[in-house]
Coordinates of C-alpha atoms in Angstrom, one line a residue:
M1 CA 42.3 19.1 22.7
S2 CA 38.6 19.1 21.9
G3 CA 38.1 15.4 22.0
P4 CA 38.9 12.3 20.0
T5 CA 38.6 12.3 16.2
E6 CA 35.4 10.9 14.6
S7 CA 37.4 8.0 13.2
R8 CA 38.7 6.9 16.6
A9 CA 35.3 7.3 18.2
A10 CA 33.8 5.2 15.5
A11 CA 36.5 2.5 15.9
L12 CA 35.8 2.2 19.6
A13 CA 32.0 1.9 18.8
V14 CA 32.8 -1.0 16.5
L15 CA 34.8 -2.8 19.1
R16 CA 32.1 -2.2 21.7
D17 CA 29.4 -3.6 19.3
T18 CA 31.5 -6.7 18.4
R19 CA 31.7 -7.5 22.2
R20 CA 27.9 -7.4 22.2
G21 CA 27.7 -10.0 19.5
I22 CA 27.3 -7.8 16.4
L23 CA 29.4 -9.0 13.4
A24 CA 32.3 -6.6 12.7
D25 CA 31.3 -5.8 9.2
I26 CA 27.8 -4.8 10.3
A27 CA 29.1 -2.8 13.3
F28 CA 31.6 -1.0 11.0
D29 CA 29.0 0.0 8.5
N30 CA 26.8 1.4 11.3
A31 CA 29.6 3.3 13.0
A32 CA 31.4 4.6 9.9
R33 CA 28.3 5.7 8.1
D34 CA 29.1 9.4 8.3
L35 CA 32.8 9.2 7.6
D36 CA 34.3 10.4 4.3
Q37 CA 36.1 7.9 2.1
R38 CA 39.5 8.6 3.6
G39 CA 38.2 8.4 7.2
R40 CA 36.4 5.3 6.5
A41 CA 39.5 3.5 5.1
W42 CA 41.6 4.7 8.0
T43 CA 39.0 3.5 10.5
Q44 CA 38.7 0.1 8.8
E45 CA 42.5 -0.4 9.0
L46 CA 42.4 0.5 12.7
V47 CA 39.4 -1.7 13.6
Y48 CA 40.3 -4.8 11.6
G49 CA 44.0 -4.6 12.5
T50 CA 43.1 -4.3 16.2
L51 CA 40.8 -7.3 16.0
R52 CA 43.3 -9.3 14.0
L53 CA 46.2 -8.7 16.5
R54 CA 44.2 -8.5 19.7
G55 CA 46.0 -11.4 21.3
R56 CA 49.4 -9.8 20.5
L57 CA 48.3 -6.4 21.7
D58 CA 46.9 -7.9 24.9
H59 CA 50.2 -9.6 25.7
V60 CA 52.0 -6.3 25.3
L61 CA 49.5 -4.4 27.4
A62 CA 49.5 -7.1 30.1
A63 CA 53.3 -6.6 30.5
L64 CA 53.0 -2.8 30.8
S65 CA 49.9 -2.5 33.0
A66 CA 50.0 -2.7 36.8
R67 CA 46.4 -3.9 36.6
P68 CA 45.4 -7.3 35.2
L69 CA 43.6 -7.0 31.9
G70 CA 40.6 -8.9 33.3
R71 CA 40.1 -6.1 35.9
I72 CA 40.1 -3.3 33.3
D73 CA 36.8 -1.9 32.1
D74 CA 36.0 -3.4 28.7
D75 CA 35.8 0.0 26.9
I76 CA 39.1 1.2 28.5
L77 CA 40.8 -2.0 27.4
D78 CA 39.6 -1.5 23.9
V79 CA 40.9 2.1 24.0
L80 CA 44.3 0.7 25.0
R81 CA 44.2 -1.9 22.2
L82 CA 43.4 0.8 19.7
G83 CA 46.2 3.0 21.0
A84 CA 48.7 0.1 21.0
Y85 CA 47.8 -0.8 17.4
Q86 CA 48.4 2.7 16.3
L87 CA 51.8 2.8 18.1
L88 CA 53.0 -0.6 16.9
E89 CA 51.4 -1.0 13.4
M90 CA 50.4 2.3 11.9
D91 CA 53.5 4.2 10.9
S92 CA 51.5 7.1 9.5
V93 CA 50.2 8.0 12.9
P94 CA 52.6 10.1 15.1
A95 CA 53.2 8.5 18.4
Y96 CA 52.2 11.6 20.3
A97 CA 48.8 11.6 18.5
A98 CA 48.2 7.9 19.2
V99 CA 48.7 8.5 22.9
S100 CA 46.9 11.8 23.3
Q101 CA 43.9 10.7 21.2
S102 CA 43.6 7.5 23.2
V103 CA 43.6 9.6 26.4
E104 CA 40.9 11.8 25.0
L105 CA 38.9 8.7 24.0
A106 CA 39.3 7.3 27.6
R107 CA 38.3 10.7 29.1
R108 CA 35.1 10.6 27.1
T109 CA 34.4 7.0 28.2
A110 CA 35.5 7.1 31.9
R111 CA 37.3 10.3 32.9
S112 CA 39.1 8.6 35.8
A113 CA 40.8 6.2 33.5
A114 CA 42.6 8.8 31.4
G115 CA 45.7 8.9 33.5
F116 CA 45.9 5.1 33.5
V117 CA 45.7 4.9 29.7
N118 CA 48.3 7.7 29.4
G119 CA 50.7 5.8 31.6
V120 CA 50.4 2.5 29.8
L121 CA 50.7 3.9 26.3
Q122 CA 53.5 6.2 27.3
S123 CA 55.5 3.2 28.5
L124 CA 54.8 1.5 25.2
R125 CA 55.8 4.6 23.3
R126 CA 59.1 4.9 25.1
A127 CA 60.1 1.3 24.6
P128 CA 58.0 -0.5 21.9
A129 CA 60.3 -3.4 21.7
A130 CA 60.8 -4.0 25.4
V131 CA 58.1 -6.7 25.7
T132 CA 59.2 -10.2 24.7
F133 CA 57.1 -13.1 23.5
P134 CA 57.3 -16.9 24.2
S135 CA 59.4 -18.6 21.6
F136 CA 57.8 -20.9 19.1
E137 CA 60.4 -23.6 19.6
A138 CA 60.0 -23.6 23.4
D139 CA 56.3 -23.2 23.7
P140 CA 54.4 -23.2 20.4
V141 CA 51.0 -22.8 22.1
A142 CA 52.0 -19.7 24.0
H143 CA 53.7 -18.2 21.0
L144 CA 50.8 -18.8 18.6
S145 CA 48.2 -17.5 21.1
T146 CA 50.2 -14.3 21.9
W147 CA 52.3 -13.3 18.9
G148 CA 50.1 -15.3 16.6
S149 CA 47.0 -13.7 18.2
H150 CA 44.6 -16.7 18.3
P151 CA 42.6 -18.2 21.2
R152 CA 44.6 -20.8 23.0
W153 CA 42.0 -23.5 22.6
L154 CA 42.0 -23.1 18.9
V155 CA 45.8 -23.2 18.7
E156 CA 45.8 -26.4 20.7
R157 CA 43.3 -28.0 18.3
W158 CA 45.3 -27.0 15.2
L159 CA 48.6 -28.1 16.7
T160 CA 47.2 -31.6 17.4
R161 CA 45.7 -31.9 13.9
Y162 CA 48.3 -30.2 11.6
G163 CA 51.5 -30.3 13.6
A164 CA 53.6 -27.3 14.8
E165 CA 54.9 -25.9 11.5
A166 CA 51.6 -26.2 9.6
A167 CA 49.7 -24.7 12.5
R168 CA 52.1 -21.7 12.5
R169 CA 51.6 -21.2 8.8
L170 CA 47.8 -21.3 9.3
V171 CA 48.0 -18.7 12.1
T172 CA 50.3 -16.5 10.0
S173 CA 48.0 -16.8 7.0
N174 CA 45.0 -15.8 9.2
N175 CA 46.8 -12.6 10.2
E176 CA 47.4 -11.4 6.7
R177 CA 45.2 -8.7 5.3
P178 CA 42.6 -10.2 3.0
Q179 CA 42.8 -9.4 -0.7
L180 CA 39.8 -8.4 -2.9
Y181 CA 38.5 -11.1 -5.2
L182 CA 35.8 -11.2 -7.8
R183 CA 33.9 -14.0 -9.5
A184 CA 33.2 -13.4 -13.2
L185 CA 29.6 -14.4 -14.2
G186 CA 30.4 -14.6 -17.8
Q187 CA 33.5 -15.3 -19.9
P188 CA 36.4 -14.4 -17.7
R189 CA 38.5 -12.8 -20.5
A190 CA 35.6 -10.6 -21.6
V191 CA 34.8 -9.6 -18.0
Q192 CA 38.5 -8.8 -17.5
A193 CA 38.6 -6.7 -20.6
L194 CA 35.4 -4.9 -19.5
L195 CA 36.9 -4.1 -16.1
L196 CA 40.2 -2.9 -17.6
S197 CA 38.3 -0.5 -19.8
Q198 CA 37.1 1.1 -16.6
G199 CA 40.6 1.3 -15.1
I200 CA 40.2 -1.8 -12.9
E201 CA 43.1 -4.2 -13.2
V202 CA 42.6 -7.8 -12.2
E203 CA 44.4 -11.1 -12.7
P204 CA 43.0 -14.7 -12.9
V205 CA 43.5 -17.0 -10.0
S206 CA 45.2 -20.0 -11.5
F207 CA 43.5 -22.7 -9.5
A208 CA 40.0 -21.2 -9.2
P209 CA 38.1 -21.0 -12.5
G210 CA 36.4 -17.6 -12.9
A211 CA 38.1 -16.0 -9.9
L212 CA 39.8 -12.7 -10.4
R213 CA 42.2 -10.9 -8.0
V214 CA 41.8 -7.2 -8.0
L215 CA 45.1 -5.4 -8.4
N216 CA 43.7 -1.9 -8.3
G217 CA 40.2 -0.6 -8.0
S218 CA 37.4 -0.8 -5.5
A219 CA 34.6 -3.4 -5.1
A220 CA 32.0 -0.8 -5.8
A221 CA 33.6 0.3 -9.1
A222 CA 33.9 -3.3 -10.2
L223 CA 30.3 -4.2 -9.4
A224 CA 29.1 -1.2 -11.4
A225 CA 31.3 -2.0 -14.4
A226 CA 30.9 -5.7 -15.1
P227 CA 28.9 -8.9 -14.4
V228 CA 30.9 -9.9 -11.3
I229 CA 30.3 -10.6 -7.6
V230 CA 32.6 -10.1 -4.7
Q231 CA 33.6 -13.7 -3.7
D232 CA 36.7 -15.3 -2.3
P233 CA 38.1 -18.1 -4.6
A234 CA 37.3 -20.7 -2.0
A235 CA 33.6 -20.0 -2.1
G236 CA 33.8 -20.0 -5.9
L237 CA 35.5 -23.4 -5.9
V238 CA 32.5 -24.8 -4.0
V239 CA 30.3 -23.8 -7.0
T240 CA 32.8 -25.2 -9.5
Y241 CA 33.0 -28.4 -7.5
A242 CA 29.2 -28.7 -7.4
G243 CA 29.1 -28.7 -11.2
T244 CA 26.2 -27.7 -13.4
T245 CA 22.8 -29.0 -14.0
T246 CA 20.1 -28.1 -16.5
G247 CA 17.4 -28.9 -14.0
S248 CA 16.4 -27.4 -10.7
V249 CA 18.6 -26.2 -7.8
I250 CA 17.7 -25.4 -4.3
D251 CA 20.2 -23.3 -2.3
L252 CA 18.9 -23.8 1.3
A253 CA 21.0 -21.1 3.0
S254 CA 21.6 -18.7 0.2
A255 CA 22.0 -15.1 1.3
P256 CA 23.9 -13.1 0.4
G257 CA 23.6 -15.2 -2.7
G258 CA 26.9 -15.5 -4.4
K259 CA 26.7 -19.3 -4.9
A260 CA 23.1 -19.2 -6.1
L261 CA 23.8 -16.4 -8.6
S262 CA 26.8 -18.3 -9.9
L263 CA 24.7 -21.4 -10.4
A264 CA 21.9 -19.4 -12.0
A265 CA 24.3 -17.8 -14.4
G266 CA 25.5 -21.2 -15.6
V267 CA 29.1 -20.4 -14.8
G268 CA 31.3 -22.8 -16.8
A269 CA 28.3 -24.6 -18.2
V270 CA 28.9 -26.3 -21.6
E271 CA 25.2 -26.4 -22.5
G272 CA 25.1 -22.7 -23.2
R273 CA 22.6 -20.1 -22.2
D274 CA 19.6 -22.4 -22.7
G275 CA 21.0 -25.0 -20.4
R276 CA 20.9 -22.9 -17.2
P277 CA 19.2 -24.3 -14.2
F278 CA 16.4 -22.7 -12.3
V279 CA 17.6 -21.8 -8.8
V280 CA 15.6 -21.3 -5.7
A281 CA 17.6 -19.1 -3.3
A282 CA 16.2 -19.7 0.2
D283 CA 17.0 -18.0 3.5
R284 CA 15.3 -17.2 6.8
S285 CA 16.0 -13.5 6.5
R286 CA 13.9 -11.5 4.1
R287 CA 16.3 -8.6 4.5
R288 CA 19.3 -10.7 3.4
L289 CA 17.3 -12.2 0.6
A290 CA 16.8 -8.7 -0.8
R291 CA 20.6 -8.6 -1.5
V292 CA 20.1 -11.7 -3.7
T293 CA 17.4 -10.1 -5.9
D294 CA 19.3 -6.7 -6.0
S295 CA 22.4 -8.5 -7.1
A296 CA 20.6 -10.4 -9.8
A297 CA 19.1 -7.2 -11.2
R298 CA 22.5 -5.5 -11.2
L299 CA 24.2 -8.4 -13.0
Q300 CA 21.7 -8.3 -15.8
R301 CA 22.2 -4.6 -16.2
S302 CA 26.0 -4.7 -16.1
A303 CA 26.6 -7.4 -18.7
P304 CA 27.4 -5.7 -22.1
E305 CA 25.0 -8.0 -23.9
G306 CA 23.0 -8.9 -20.9
L307 CA 23.1 -12.2 -19.1
G308 CA 19.5 -12.8 -20.1
Q309 CA 16.9 -13.4 -17.5
L310 CA 18.5 -15.3 -14.7
G311 CA 16.4 -18.2 -13.5
I312 CA 16.4 -17.4 -9.8
A313 CA 13.7 -16.9 -7.2
A314 CA 14.3 -15.7 -3.6
V315 CA 12.1 -17.5 -1.1
A316 CA 12.0 -16.9 2.7
A317 CA 12.2 -20.3 4.3
D318 CA 13.6 -22.2 7.2
A319 CA 16.1 -24.8 6.0
R320 CA 15.0 -27.1 8.9
T321 CA 11.5 -27.3 7.4
P322 CA 11.9 -26.5 3.7
P323 CA 8.6 -26.1 1.8
F324 CA 9.9 -27.3 -1.6
R325 CA 9.5 -30.1 -4.0
A326 CA 12.4 -32.3 -4.8
A327 CA 15.2 -30.9 -7.0
D328 CA 18.0 -32.2 -9.2
M329 CA 20.6 -30.5 -7.0
V330 CA 20.4 -29.2 -3.4
L331 CA 23.1 -27.0 -2.0
L332 CA 23.5 -26.7 1.7
D333 CA 26.1 -24.1 2.6
A334 CA 25.6 -24.7 6.3
P335 CA 26.0 -22.3 9.2
C336 CA 29.4 -23.1 10.7
T337 CA 32.2 -21.8 12.9
G338 CA 33.8 -20.0 10.0
T339 CA 37.3 -21.1 11.0
G340 CA 38.4 -21.0 7.4
T341 CA 37.5 -17.2 7.1
L342 CA 39.3 -15.8 10.2
R343 CA 41.5 -13.7 7.9
R344 CA 38.5 -12.0 6.5
H345 CA 36.5 -12.0 9.7
P346 CA 39.0 -11.5 12.5
D347 CA 36.3 -10.9 15.1
G348 CA 35.2 -14.5 14.6
R349 CA 38.2 -15.9 16.4
W350 CA 37.3 -14.1 19.6
R351 CA 33.6 -14.8 19.4
L352 CA 34.0 -18.6 19.1
A353 CA 34.0 -20.9 22.1
P354 CA 35.0 -24.6 22.2
E355 CA 31.4 -25.7 22.7
D356 CA 30.2 -23.8 19.6
I357 CA 31.7 -26.6 17.4
A358 CA 29.4 -29.3 18.9
S359 CA 26.3 -27.1 18.8
L360 CA 26.8 -26.1 15.2
A361 CA 27.6 -29.7 14.2
A362 CA 24.2 -30.6 15.7
L363 CA 22.5 -27.9 13.7
Q364 CA 24.3 -29.0 10.5
S365 CA 23.2 -32.6 11.1
E366 CA 19.6 -31.5 11.4
L367 CA 19.9 -29.4 8.2
L368 CA 21.5 -32.2 6.3
D369 CA 18.6 -34.5 7.2
S370 CA 16.1 -31.9 5.9
A371 CA 18.1 -31.3 2.7
A372 CA 18.2 -35.1 2.0
G373 CA 14.5 -35.2 1.5
L374 CA 14.6 -32.6 -1.2
V375 CA 17.0 -34.5 -3.5
R376 CA 15.5 -36.5 -6.4
P377 CA 16.6 -40.0 -7.0
G378 CA 19.8 -39.7 -9.1
G379 CA 20.2 -36.1 -7.9
V380 CA 23.1 -34.5 -5.9
L381 CA 23.3 -33.0 -2.4
V382 CA 26.2 -30.6 -2.1
Y383 CA 27.2 -30.0 1.5
A384 CA 29.6 -27.1 2.1
T385 CA 31.1 -25.1 5.0
C386 CA 33.7 -22.4 5.4
S387 CA 35.1 -24.3 8.4
I388 CA 38.3 -26.3 8.6
E389 CA 37.1 -28.4 11.7
P390 CA 36.6 -32.1 11.1
E391 CA 33.4 -32.3 13.2
E392 CA 31.7 -29.9 10.8
N393 CA 33.2 -31.5 7.6
E394 CA 34.4 -35.0 7.0
L395 CA 33.0 -36.4 10.3
Q396 CA 29.6 -34.7 9.6
V397 CA 29.5 -36.3 6.1
A398 CA 30.5 -39.7 7.5
A399 CA 27.7 -39.6 10.0
F400 CA 25.2 -38.5 7.4
L401 CA 26.1 -41.4 5.1
E402 CA 25.5 -43.8 8.1
R403 CA 22.1 -42.4 8.6
H404 CA 21.1 -42.2 5.0
G405 CA 21.9 -45.4 3.1
E406 CA 20.2 -44.0 0.0
F407 CA 23.2 -41.7 -0.5
D408 CA 26.7 -42.4 -1.6
M409 CA 29.8 -40.2 -1.9
D410 CA 30.0 -39.0 -5.5
Q411 CA 33.7 -39.0 -6.3
Q412 CA 33.3 -38.0 -10.0
A413 CA 33.4 -34.3 -9.2
Q414 CA 32.1 -33.5 -12.7
V415 CA 33.6 -30.1 -13.2
P416 CA 32.8 -28.2 -16.4
G417 CA 35.9 -27.4 -18.4
G418 CA 38.1 -30.0 -16.6
Q419 CA 38.8 -31.4 -13.3
L420 CA 39.8 -29.3 -10.3
E421 CA 43.5 -29.4 -9.4
P422 CA 44.4 -32.6 -7.6
G423 CA 45.6 -30.7 -4.5
L424 CA 42.1 -29.4 -3.9
L425 CA 40.4 -32.9 -3.8
D426 CA 40.8 -35.3 -0.9
T427 CA 41.1 -39.0 -1.5
D428 CA 37.4 -39.5 -0.9
G429 CA 36.5 -36.9 -3.5
T430 CA 35.7 -34.0 -1.2
L431 CA 36.8 -30.5 -1.8
R432 CA 39.2 -29.1 0.8
V433 CA 40.7 -25.6 0.6
L434 CA 43.1 -24.5 3.4
P435 CA 44.2 -20.9 4.0
H436 CA 47.8 -21.9 4.7
E437 CA 48.0 -24.1 1.6
H438 CA 46.2 -22.1 -1.0
G439 CA 46.4 -18.5 0.2
V440 CA 42.6 -17.9 0.2
D441 CA 39.8 -18.7 2.6
G442 CA 39.2 -22.2 3.8
A443 CA 36.3 -24.3 2.5
F444 CA 35.0 -27.8 2.5
A445 CA 32.4 -29.5 0.2
A446 CA 31.1 -33.0 -0.4
R447 CA 29.0 -34.2 -3.3
L448 CA 26.5 -36.8 -2.1
R449 CA 24.4 -38.6 -4.8
R450 CA 21.1 -40.1 -4.1
R451 CA 20.8 -43.5 -5.7
A452 CA 18.5 -43.7 -8.7
V453 CA 15.3 -45.8 -8.4
A454 CA 16.0 -49.3 -9.8

């Protein structure tokens, strides 16, 4: 054996980088840059599957290893996880190849560990069903943190808030492979027909205006064929919930720009093309802002009759000290724990710590106070997160309203083309999308209207 395959070596590199704090999607793009399309797809399944089921794999490995997992070198533990995932979840991989390739990967990493890796994985190969898991009925925390593959502290939070059955559905939902969704920036039927003409089949998402689920075809092909962006329906629902304006909009944490582009395109607007707002897309990162301007240029090229000149400007700015004049609408899609997107970003569940909720809530509070000063009298502040934690959502909004008596909760939710489905709106008028209830990412949004000057 000459050594591990390039795909497996790339997979280990991704896991190593995620341990160092690099986001999995960035780490994957870096490590898989030289792989062909088939190798890239195979590596993506291995990496994201291993991250998604890490807790389950660790339970199995702990039962088969004579050495506690905490005493195993981090790289070697990741080699074991990758090998275990291939044995348990990838039917296309012969068992002998999963073991022998893992041994080669270990030998390249730490030669002395090759025998240990071989012994553990051979045990799993001989008896893959020998390891048992705690039962949900007897110990839901242990079951959902091992078989369910979520951090124990997060499971405990969700059990307290949602109850056992709903928490299990949430964990199960997070472990499903994410589907590919698009947002049509134009008439959805026309966009759907344009995609179909290029062999890309999609279907509308019933509860999310403008959202399309891709049945076959790649994101790259869809982006080249039609005025669409890749966007989960939950993120699109935030834009729909925000509503439209013919005035000015500031998106304070814009990149990669999906919400800003949707607003600039006037998605769902009844005023027509002349009624579009002018959107300032702000972000601290100039590199990430480049994606906004590139996407705007692509959208204008891909529309059959053109979208017209999108009124959008990308500006590098810190949302804590925004250098803008007041606007009719301010969107703050705040940095958050991302607990609503753990299906799409499985590395997030292992990166988070309990104290992160409080630290991010403090940052969100600071950003909200800055955003409030940019809203004109009578204008709207839309606060949004992709978290499902109350400290970042409803409790954050309640604290803001206590500090800012000039704002009220806007329960009208003026949505072009009709109201959102009742199940998406809470009793206080906020938007709440839950993965286990709606089958998409989780999201929260609140419309906060500044009182007009008397």
